[in-house]
Every structure is written in structure tokens, then in C-alpha cells.
PDB file of C-alpha atoms in Angstrom:
ATOM      1  CA  MET M   1      61.334 106.873 143.105  1.00 48.00           C
ATOM      2  CA  ASP M   2      61.562 103.298 144.213  1.00 58.00           C
ATOM      3  CA  ILE M   3      65.222 103.402 144.791  1.00 59.00           C
ATOM      4  CA  LEU M   4      65.194 106.194 147.001  1.00 63.00           C
ATOM      5  CA  TYR M   5      62.703 104.788 149.393  1.00 67.00           C
ATOM      6  CA  CYS M   6      64.929 101.670 149.559  1.00 69.00           C
ATOM      7  CA  TYR M   7      67.973 103.480 150.815  1.00 66.00           C
ATOM      8  CA  THR M   8      66.416 104.047 153.862  1.00 72.00           C
ATOM      9  CA  PHE M   9      66.999 100.640 154.765  1.00 76.00           C
ATOM     10  CA  VAL M  10      70.358 100.031 152.758  1.00 77.00           C
ATOM     11  CA  THR M  11      74.048  99.522 154.834  1.00 78.00           C
ATOM     12  CA  HIS M  12      76.098  98.563 151.949  1.00 76.00           C
ATOM     13  CA  LEU M  13      75.961  98.922 148.185  1.00 76.00           C
ATOM     14  CA  LEU M  14      77.775  95.939 146.318  1.00 75.00           C
ATOM     15  CA  ASN M  15      78.571  96.665 142.843  1.00 76.00           C
ATOM     16  CA  GLY M  16      80.775  95.236 139.938  1.00 73.00           C
ATOM     17  CA  GLU M  17      79.431  92.156 138.688  1.00 72.00           C
ATOM     18  CA  HIS M  18      79.118  93.328 135.107  1.00 75.00           C
ATOM     19  CA  ILE M  19      82.893  93.287 135.302  1.00 82.00           C
ATOM     20  CA  ARG M  20      83.465  89.734 134.762  1.00 83.00           C
ATOM     21  CA  GLN M  21      85.221  88.444 132.387  1.00 88.00           C
ATOM     22  CA  GLN M  22      82.538  86.303 130.968  1.00 85.00           C
ATOM     23  CA  SER M  23      80.062  89.346 131.066  1.00 85.00           C
ATOM     24  CA  SER M  24      81.917  91.734 129.336  1.00 86.00           C
ATOM     25  CA  THR M  25      85.311  92.632 127.543  1.00 90.00           C
ATOM     26  CA  LEU M  26      86.651  94.944 129.983  1.00 89.00           C
ATOM     27  CA  MET M  27      89.291  93.015 131.281  1.00 91.00           C
ATOM     28  CA  HIS M  28      90.299  90.687 128.521  1.00 95.00           C
ATOM     29  CA  ASN M  29      93.801  90.671 126.977  1.00 94.00           C
ATOM     30  CA  GLY M  30      95.792  92.214 129.889  1.00 92.00           C
ATOM     31  CA  LYS M  31      93.572  95.086 130.351  1.00 95.00           C
ATOM     32  CA  ASP M  32      92.705  96.510 133.935  1.00 95.00           C
ATOM     33  CA  ILE M  33      89.801  98.721 134.628  1.00 94.00           C
ATOM     34  CA  LEU M  34      91.500 101.535 134.101  1.00 96.00           C
ATOM     35  CA  ASP M  35      91.718 100.987 130.778  1.00 96.00           C
ATOM     36  CA  SER M  36      88.041 101.542 130.446  1.00 94.00           C
ATOM     37  CA  TYR M  37      86.625 103.462 133.418  1.00 93.00           C
ATOM     38  CA  PRO M  38      87.128 107.293 133.416  1.00 94.00           C
ATOM     39  CA  ILE M  39      87.707 108.971 136.905  1.00 95.00           C
ATOM     40  CA  GLU M  40      83.820 110.160 136.991  1.00 94.00           C
ATOM     41  CA  MET M  41      82.931 106.645 137.191  1.00 90.00           C
ATOM     42  CA  PHE M  42      84.891 106.260 140.496  1.00 91.00           C
ATOM     43  CA  ALA M  43      83.780 109.802 141.755  1.00 91.00           C
ATOM     44  CA  CYS M  44      80.150 108.669 141.432  1.00 86.00           C
ATOM     45  CA  GLU M  45      78.997 104.963 140.814  1.00 83.00           C
ATOM     46  CA  LEU M  46      82.011 103.241 142.289  1.00 85.00           C
ATOM     47  CA  SER M  47      82.387 105.962 145.433  1.00 84.00           C
ATOM     48  CA  SER M  48      80.885 105.727 148.882  1.00 80.00           C
ATOM     49  CA  LEU M  49      80.514 109.545 149.168  1.00 76.00           C
ATOM     50  CA  PRO M  50      77.670 110.624 146.709  1.00 74.00           C
ATOM     51  CA  PHE M  51      75.404 108.374 148.418  1.00 69.00           C
ATOM     52  CA  GLY M  52      76.527 108.136 152.145  1.00 73.00           C
ATOM     53  CA  ILE M  53      76.655 104.319 152.135  1.00 77.00           C
ATOM     54  CA  ASN M  54      79.392 102.119 152.263  1.00 78.00           C
ATOM     55  CA  ASN M  55      80.101 101.104 148.603  1.00 79.00           C
ATOM     56  CA  ALA M  56      81.564  97.774 148.816  1.00 78.00           C
ATOM     57  CA  VAL M  57      82.931  97.968 145.098  1.00 84.00           C
ATOM     58  CA  TYR M  58      83.047  94.390 143.665  1.00 82.00           C
ATOM     59  CA  GLN M  59      85.843  93.456 141.471  1.00 80.00           C
ATOM     60  CA  SER M  60      84.339  90.313 140.261  1.00 74.00           C
ATOM     61  CA  ASN M  61      87.370  88.565 138.291  1.00 74.00           C
ATOM     62  CA  ASP M  62      89.495  85.996 138.617  1.00 84.00           C
ATOM     63  CA  VAL M  63      92.449  84.976 136.878  1.00 89.00           C
ATOM     64  CA  LEU M  64      91.983  85.660 133.233  1.00 90.00           C
ATOM     65  CA  LYS M  65      91.038  82.701 131.148  1.00 92.00           C
ATOM     66  CA  LYS M  66      93.486  81.913 128.058  1.00 93.00           C
ATOM     67  CA  GLU M  67      90.193  82.212 125.756  1.00 95.00           C
ATOM     68  CA  TYR M  68      90.238  85.837 126.929  1.00 94.00           C
ATOM     69  CA  GLY M  69      93.947  86.365 126.645  1.00 95.00           C
ATOM     70  CA  GLY M  70      95.210  85.474 129.903  1.00 93.00           C
ATOM     71  CA  GLY M  71      98.014  82.783 130.755  1.00 92.00           C
ATOM     72  CA  LYS M  72     100.676  85.335 130.010  1.00 94.00           C
ATOM     73  CA  GLU M  73     101.655  86.415 133.436  1.00 95.00           C
ATOM     74  CA  ASP M  74     102.010  84.856 136.858  1.00 96.00           C
ATOM     75  CA  GLU M  75      98.672  84.379 138.296  1.00 94.00           C
ATOM     76  CA  GLU M  76      99.472  85.910 141.407  1.00 96.00           C
ATOM     77  CA  LEU M  77     101.296  89.144 140.011  1.00 97.00           C
ATOM     78  CA  TYR M  78      98.007  89.465 137.513  1.00 96.00           C
ATOM     79  CA  LYS M  79      95.797  89.660 140.385  1.00 95.00           C
ATOM     80  CA  LEU M  80      97.955  92.086 142.418  1.00 97.00           C
ATOM     81  CA  ARG M  81      98.295  94.300 139.002  1.00 97.00           C
ATOM     82  CA  ILE M  82      94.561  94.601 138.538  1.00 95.00           C
ATOM     83  CA  THR M  83      93.870  94.997 142.121  1.00 96.00           C
ATOM     84  CA  ARG M  84      96.233  97.641 142.366  1.00 97.00           C
ATOM     85  CA  ALA M  85      94.249  99.624 139.443  1.00 96.00           C
ATOM     86  CA  PHE M  86      90.984  99.247 140.824  1.00 94.00           C
ATOM     87  CA  LEU M  87      92.225 100.779 144.130  1.00 96.00           C
ATOM     88  CA  SER M  88      93.965 103.421 142.348  1.00 97.00           C
ATOM     89  CA  GLY M  89      90.486 104.552 141.353  1.00 95.00           C
ATOM     90  CA  THR M  90      88.499 104.108 144.527  1.00 94.00           C
ATOM     91  CA  LEU M  91      91.363 105.083 147.288  1.00 97.00           C
ATOM     92  CA  LEU M  92      91.354 108.764 145.622  1.00 97.00           C
ATOM     93  CA  HIS M  93      87.498 109.068 146.642  1.00 95.00           C
ATOM     94  CA  ASN M  94      87.786 107.542 150.491  1.00 94.00           C
ATOM     95  CA  THR M  95      86.524 104.026 149.226  1.00 92.00           C
ATOM     96  CA  ILE M  96      88.074 100.828 149.632  1.00 90.00           C
ATOM     97  CA  ILE M  97      86.903  97.771 147.186  1.00 89.00           C
ATOM     98  CA  ALA M  98      85.656  94.467 148.502  1.00 87.00           C
ATOM     99  CA  LEU M  99      88.215  91.981 149.278  1.00 87.00           C
ATOM    100  CA  ASN M 100      86.261  89.046 147.318  1.00 84.00           C
ATOM    101  CA  ARG M 101      88.255  87.523 144.427  1.00 86.00           C
ATOM    102  CA  CYS M 102      90.999  90.310 144.566  1.00 91.00           C
ATOM    103  CA  HIS M 103      94.836  89.897 145.337  1.00 95.00           C
ATOM    104  CA  HIS M 104      94.762  89.403 149.464  1.00 95.00           C
ATOM    105  CA  GLY M 105      98.035  90.646 150.122  1.00 97.00           C
ATOM    106  CA  ILE M 106      97.448  94.423 148.950  1.00 97.00           C
ATOM    107  CA  PHE M 107      94.706  94.742 151.566  1.00 96.00           C
ATOM    108  CA  ASP M 108      96.899  93.329 154.260  1.00 97.00           C
ATOM    109  CA  LYS M 109      99.377  96.195 153.361  1.00 98.00           C
ATOM    110  CA  LEU M 110      96.749  98.899 153.287  1.00 98.00           C
ATOM    111  CA  VAL M 111      94.683  98.200 156.058  1.00 97.00           C
ATOM    112  CA  ARG M 112      97.755  97.973 158.389  1.00 98.00           C
ATOM    113  CA  ILE M 113      98.974 101.416 156.939  1.00 98.00           C
ATOM    114  CA  TYR M 114      95.481 103.107 157.553  1.00 98.00           C
ATOM    115  CA  ASP M 115      95.075 101.561 161.319  1.00 98.00           C
ATOM    116  CA  LYS M 116      98.711 102.890 162.116  1.00 98.00           C
ATOM    117  CA  PHE M 117      97.602 106.168 160.888  1.00 98.00           C
ATOM    118  CA  ASN M 118      94.310 106.244 162.454  1.00 97.00           C
ATOM    119  CA  VAL M 119      92.585 106.834 159.135  1.00 98.00           C
ATOM    120  CA  PRO M 120      89.029 106.234 160.822  1.00 96.00           C
ATOM    121  CA  GLN M 121      89.519 109.495 163.052  1.00 97.00           C
ATOM    122  CA  ALA M 122      91.440 111.414 160.384  1.00 98.00           C
ATOM    123  CA  GLU M 123      89.873 114.197 158.227  1.00 98.00           C
ATOM    124  CA  PHE M 124      89.575 113.077 154.531  1.00 97.00           C
ATOM    125  CA  ILE M 125      90.193 116.003 151.866  1.00 98.00           C
ATOM    126  CA  GLY M 126      89.670 115.005 148.317  1.00 97.00           C
ATOM    127  CA  TYR M 127      91.664 115.940 145.070  1.00 98.00           C
ATOM    128  CA  TRP M 128      88.793 118.157 144.291  1.00 97.00           C
ATOM    129  CA  SER M 129      89.230 120.215 147.523  1.00 97.00           C
ATOM    130  CA  GLU M 130      90.942 123.647 147.614  1.00 97.00           C
ATOM    131  CA  LYS M 131      92.873 122.393 150.529  1.00 98.00           C
ATOM    132  CA  ALA M 132      94.109 119.421 148.800  1.00 98.00           C
ATOM    133  CA  PRO M 133      97.651 119.264 147.231  1.00 98.00           C
ATOM    134  CA  LYS M 134      98.583 120.253 143.832  1.00 98.00           C
ATOM    135  CA  VAL M 135      99.887 118.043 141.200  1.00 98.00           C
ATOM    136  CA  LEU M 136     102.629 120.316 139.697  1.00 98.00           C
ATOM    137  CA  THR M 137     103.528 117.655 136.921  1.00 98.00           C
ATOM    138  CA  GLY M 138     101.687 114.480 135.909  1.00 97.00           C
ATOM    139  CA  LYS M 139      99.014 113.717 133.733  1.00 98.00           C
ATOM    140  CA  ASP M 140      95.984 111.866 134.921  1.00 98.00           C
ATOM    141  CA  VAL M 141      97.431 112.232 138.570  1.00 98.00           C
ATOM    142  CA  TYR M 142      95.296 113.098 141.336  1.00 98.00           C
ATOM    143  CA  ALA M 143      96.185 113.337 145.315  1.00 98.00           C
ATOM    144  CA  SER M 144      93.449 113.237 147.931  1.00 98.00           C
ATOM    145  CA  ILE M 145      94.868 113.225 151.612  1.00 98.00           C
ATOM    146  CA  TYR M 146      93.548 112.153 155.349  1.00 98.00           C
ATOM    147  CA  LYS M 147      94.766 114.820 158.094  1.00 98.00           C
ATOM    148  CA  HIS M 148      95.837 113.258 161.402  1.00 98.00           C
ATOM    149  CA  PRO M 149      93.536 114.193 164.266  1.00 96.00           C
ATOM    150  CA  THR M 150      95.995 115.440 166.850  1.00 97.00           C
ATOM    151  CA  GLN M 151      99.471 115.252 165.180  1.00 98.00           C
ATOM    152  CA  ASN M 152     101.161 117.200 162.268  1.00 98.00           C
ATOM    153  CA  ARG M 153     100.994 114.472 160.028  1.00 98.00           C
ATOM    154  CA  LEU M 154      99.182 113.914 156.625  1.00 98.00           C
ATOM    155  CA  LEU M 155      98.793 110.152 154.501  1.00 98.00           C
ATOM    156  CA  ALA M 156      98.434 111.198 150.817  1.00 98.00           C
ATOM    157  CA  VAL M 157      97.075 108.804 148.358  1.00 98.00           C
ATOM    158  CA  ILE M 158      98.503 109.666 144.647  1.00 98.00           C
ATOM    159  CA  ALA M 159      97.391 107.626 141.967  1.00 98.00           C
ATOM    160  CA  HIS M 160      97.270 107.700 138.145  1.00 98.00           C
ATOM    161  CA  ILE M 161      93.734 107.469 136.700  1.00 96.00           C
ATOM    162  CA  GLY M 162      93.841 107.802 132.862  1.00 95.00           C
ATOM    163  CA  ASN M 163      92.668 105.494 130.042  1.00 95.00           C
ATOM    164  CA  GLN M 164      96.274 106.106 128.363  1.00 96.00           C
ATOM    165  CA  ARG M 165      99.128 104.229 130.108  1.00 97.00           C
ATOM    166  CA  LEU M 166     101.863 106.645 131.189  1.00 97.00           C
ATOM    167  CA  ASP M 167     104.806 105.800 133.398  1.00 98.00           C
ATOM    168  CA  GLN M 168     105.636 108.936 134.898  1.00 98.00           C
ATOM    169  CA  THR M 169     107.811 111.257 137.267  1.00 98.00           C
ATOM    170  CA  VAL M 170     105.397 113.452 139.323  1.00 98.00           C
ATOM    171  CA  GLU M 171     105.556 116.181 141.755  1.00 98.00           C
ATOM    172  CA  VAL M 172     102.890 117.016 144.241  1.00 98.00           C
ATOM    173  CA  LYS M 173     103.079 120.219 146.040  1.00 98.00           C
ATOM    174  CA  PHE M 174     101.307 120.567 149.826  1.00 98.00           C
ATOM    175  CA  ASP M 175      99.914 123.584 151.264  1.00 98.00           C
ATOM    176  CA  PRO M 176     100.332 123.320 155.148  1.00 98.00           C
ATOM    177  CA  GLY M 177      99.183 126.584 155.505  1.00 97.00           C
ATOM    178  CA  LYS M 178      95.616 125.742 154.057  1.00 97.00           C
ATOM    179  CA  LEU M 179      95.191 122.912 156.472  1.00 97.00           C
ATOM    180  CA  LYS M 180      96.447 124.820 159.392  1.00 97.00           C
ATOM    181  CA  MET M 181      99.544 122.682 160.003  1.00 98.00           C
ATOM    182  CA  GLN M 182     103.247 123.207 160.144  1.00 98.00           C
ATOM    183  CA  ASP M 183     105.872 122.732 157.451  1.00 98.00           C
ATOM    184  CA  PHE M 184     106.632 119.001 156.812  1.00 98.00           C
ATOM    185  CA  LYS M 185     110.114 117.825 157.268  1.00 98.00           C
ATOM    186  CA  SER M 186     109.947 114.452 156.100  1.00 98.00           C
ATOM    187  CA  ALA M 187     108.301 111.907 153.473  1.00 98.00           C
ATOM    188  CA  SER M 188     107.989 108.358 153.092  1.00 98.00           C
ATOM    189  CA  GLU M 189     106.075 106.100 150.664  1.00 98.00           C
ATOM    190  CA  LEU M 190     104.464 103.262 152.529  1.00 98.00           C
ATOM    191  CA  MET M 191     103.213 100.576 150.148  1.00 98.00           C
ATOM    192  CA  GLU M 192     106.577  99.610 149.016  1.00 97.00           C
ATOM    193  CA  ALA M 193     108.418 100.127 151.876  1.00 97.00           C
ATOM    194  CA  ASP M 194     110.155  97.112 153.985  1.00 95.00           C
ATOM    195  CA  ASP M 195     107.475  94.938 155.549  1.00 97.00           C
ATOM    196  CA  PRO M 196     108.664  92.287 157.721  1.00 96.00           C
ATOM    197  CA  GLU M 197     105.164  91.603 158.965  1.00 97.00           C
ATOM    198  CA  TYR M 198     104.018  90.744 155.471  1.00 97.00           C
ATOM    199  CA  GLN M 199     105.817  87.485 155.609  1.00 96.00           C
ATOM    200  CA  GLU M 200     103.513  86.000 158.247  1.00 97.00           C
ATOM    201  CA  LEU M 201     100.858  85.974 155.587  1.00 97.00           C
ATOM    202  CA  TYR M 202     102.905  83.053 153.669  1.00 97.00           C
ATOM    203  CA  ARG M 203     103.296  81.097 157.046  1.00 97.00           C
ATOM    204  CA  LEU M 204      99.217  81.441 157.789  1.00 97.00           C
ATOM    205  CA  ARG M 205      98.290  80.469 154.143  1.00 97.00           C
ATOM    206  CA  LYS M 206     100.619  77.368 154.137  1.00 97.00           C
ATOM    207  CA  GLU M 207      99.611  76.284 158.077  1.00 97.00           C
ATOM    208  CA  ASN M 208      95.716  76.934 157.115  1.00 97.00           C
ATOM    209  CA  LYS M 209      96.570  75.222 153.710  1.00 97.00           C
ATOM    210  CA  LEU M 210      94.682  77.959 151.887  1.00 95.00           C
ATOM    211  CA  PRO M 211      94.672  77.816 148.106  1.00 94.00           C
ATOM    212  CA  VAL M 212      96.764  80.282 146.297  1.00 93.00           C
ATOM    213  CA  SER M 213      93.930  80.574 143.947  1.00 88.00           C
ATOM    214  CA  ARG M 214      92.111  82.873 146.738  1.00 88.00           C
ATOM    215  CA  ILE M 215      94.946  83.887 148.830  1.00 94.00           C
ATOM    216  CA  GLN M 216      97.595  85.426 146.342  1.00 96.00           C
ATOM    217  CA  LEU M 217     100.349  86.942 148.382  1.00 98.00           C
ATOM    218  CA  LYS M 218     103.334  87.491 145.925  1.00 97.00           C
ATOM    219  CA  TRP M 219     104.472  90.887 145.781  1.00 98.00           C
ATOM    220  CA  GLN M 220     106.304  92.814 142.972  1.00 97.00           C
ATOM    221  CA  ASN M 221     106.892  96.874 143.016  1.00 97.00           C
ATOM    222  CA  PRO M 222     105.966  97.847 139.548  1.00 97.00           C
ATOM    223  CA  GLY M 223     108.320 100.858 139.744  1.00 97.00           C
ATOM    224  CA  ILE M 224     106.950 103.276 142.539  1.00 98.00           C
ATOM    225  CA  LYS M 225     109.623 105.135 144.291  1.00 98.00           C
ATOM    226  CA  LEU M 226     110.003 108.378 146.249  1.00 98.00           C
ATOM    227  CA  VAL M 227     112.628 110.383 144.288  1.00 98.00           C
ATOM    228  CA  ASP M 228     112.542 113.464 146.448  1.00 98.00           C
ATOM    229  CA  PHE M 229     110.802 115.884 149.176  1.00 98.00           C
ATOM    230  CA  LYS M 230     111.688 119.444 149.670  1.00 98.00           C
ATOM    231  CA  ASP M 231     109.702 122.537 150.135  1.00 98.00           C
ATOM    232  CA  ASN M 232     106.395 120.587 151.225  1.00 98.00           C
ATOM    233  CA  THR M 233     106.762 119.059 147.485  1.00 98.00           C
ATOM    234  CA  VAL M 234     106.882 115.177 147.061  1.00 98.00           C
ATOM    235  CA  LYS M 235     108.528 113.853 143.748  1.00 98.00           C
ATOM    236  CA  LEU M 236     108.111 110.142 142.844  1.00 98.00           C
ATOM    237  CA  GLN M 237     108.203 107.736 140.014  1.00 98.00           C
ATOM    238  CA  LEU M 238     104.750 106.392 139.306  1.00 98.00           C
ATOM    239  CA  PRO M 239     103.807 103.878 136.842  1.00 98.00           C
ATOM    240  CA  ALA M 240     100.597 103.844 134.800  1.00 98.00           C
ATOM    241  CA  HIS M 241      97.497 102.737 136.771  1.00 98.00           C
ATOM    242  CA  THR M 242      99.199 102.304 140.201  1.00 98.00           C
ATOM    243  CA  PHE M 243      99.018 104.457 143.327  1.00 98.00           C
ATOM    244  CA  ALA M 244     101.551 105.399 146.214  1.00 98.00           C
ATOM    245  CA  ILE M 245     100.612 106.042 149.831  1.00 98.00           C
ATOM    246  CA  VAL M 246     102.807 108.932 151.288  1.00 98.00           C
ATOM    247  CA  GLU M 247     102.945 109.834 154.979  1.00 98.00           C
ATOM    248  CA  LEU M 248     104.254 113.447 155.646  1.00 98.00           C
ATOM    249  CA  GLN M 249     105.405 114.814 158.656  1.00 97.00           C
TER     250      GLN M 249
END
């Protein structure tokens, strides 16, 4: 019962120290968090939603040491891969992980996308809702959405969360009627879209003499691609343990 009383004074929950490579084998030998954690972990312990408290999920993991199976990937791209996997689990639950010790660049992209869409004022609809889009094809693939407060626009998070690594072509159907919206005319994937603003980060890192070990920026598309959109249905290539951000309007 004591922990319930503590929540009266809590503003943030920082959780994840046990993920450190020195503390467990969760991240050893090239694994990411989705090789071990099921979706229920992200829906409960690693989500802000059940507690009403900002859960700043802490991925306490630096570049993997050789003694734990590291040294086989570019260090920046390694951090991008494991950060992308962790976000795949949390973004579906309206939760963003803590920036600490993660790939810096992916947060810059994500925050700019959310800001442009006005996510703080949008209605979040989780994949468990009757109003959520339906995944027609794709194993362990889920889709949550943000409904724009004033315009006929949706922002969808489509992610693969499964311990089995599967690169798939997935189809997700949206139902504007249930959302009291009009049919959508276009869709675009935003995380892998052309992004000239991103190059400014390289200049700032160099200008401020920031270490690459703390400010990772190198980017590589793992294979995410919007293939087709018609009849309110998105078809896209979605590699294992990744997510796509798709805007419909």
C-alpha cells in the first residue's frame, strides 16, 4: 500500500536500469528489447497510460561491448536499431522513452513530426479500441492513431512487436466513419521521408564539439516503405522490430 501513497507526489516514473548490458543478458549478442519483452510489458509497466504518470522509460544501454557480442555493427547504427525497437513498443501506447543514452537523431525526427501534427492536442486512440484501424495482414503488427483536433487528418503509428523477427508487407485499414471523419485521399510515411532539416544536427554537433558517443545521428532506413494506399487502406513494407509513422488526410 505504501507505493500507492507515493503516487500522490510522483510526476515522472523512470524505469529501465535493469536493461543495462552489465545487469542482464537482454541486450547481448545483437538482441534488442523486442527479442525478449512481450507487448504486455509495454502496455503496463513501460506505459504512461495505466498510471496517469509520465513514464520516462529509461533504456540504459550504451554501445554493446565486445565481451557481450558487440563490435559487429556501426556504433551509431546499432544505437539507432535498438532505439527504434524500443520506440516500437512504447509509441503504440502514447509513450516516448527517455532520450538518455539512445540515438539522438530519431527523437529529433519524431518530435518535429508530432509538433507539426499537433499531437498534444490530438485524440489518442490505441490499437485496442473499436475505433482503431484494423491490421488485415501482418503478424504481431499493431496500429494506434492520433486524430487531429480540427482537420480531417490522422497520424498512425504502425509497429511490429513480436519476439519472432519478421520482415513483412502489412495492410492496415482505417474506418473514417467510426471516427466521424471523411474518407482519406492520401497517405505518406514520415519517419523515412526526405528531411533536409535533419542535416542541421550534424552542423550543431560539430560546432559544439559534442561526442558521437552521446549524440548519434547516422541514419539508415531498415526497409520501411509505403507501397500503396487506396480505399482507406495502407500497404507498407515493415521490417521486424520497427515502426512507421503514417499521416492520412
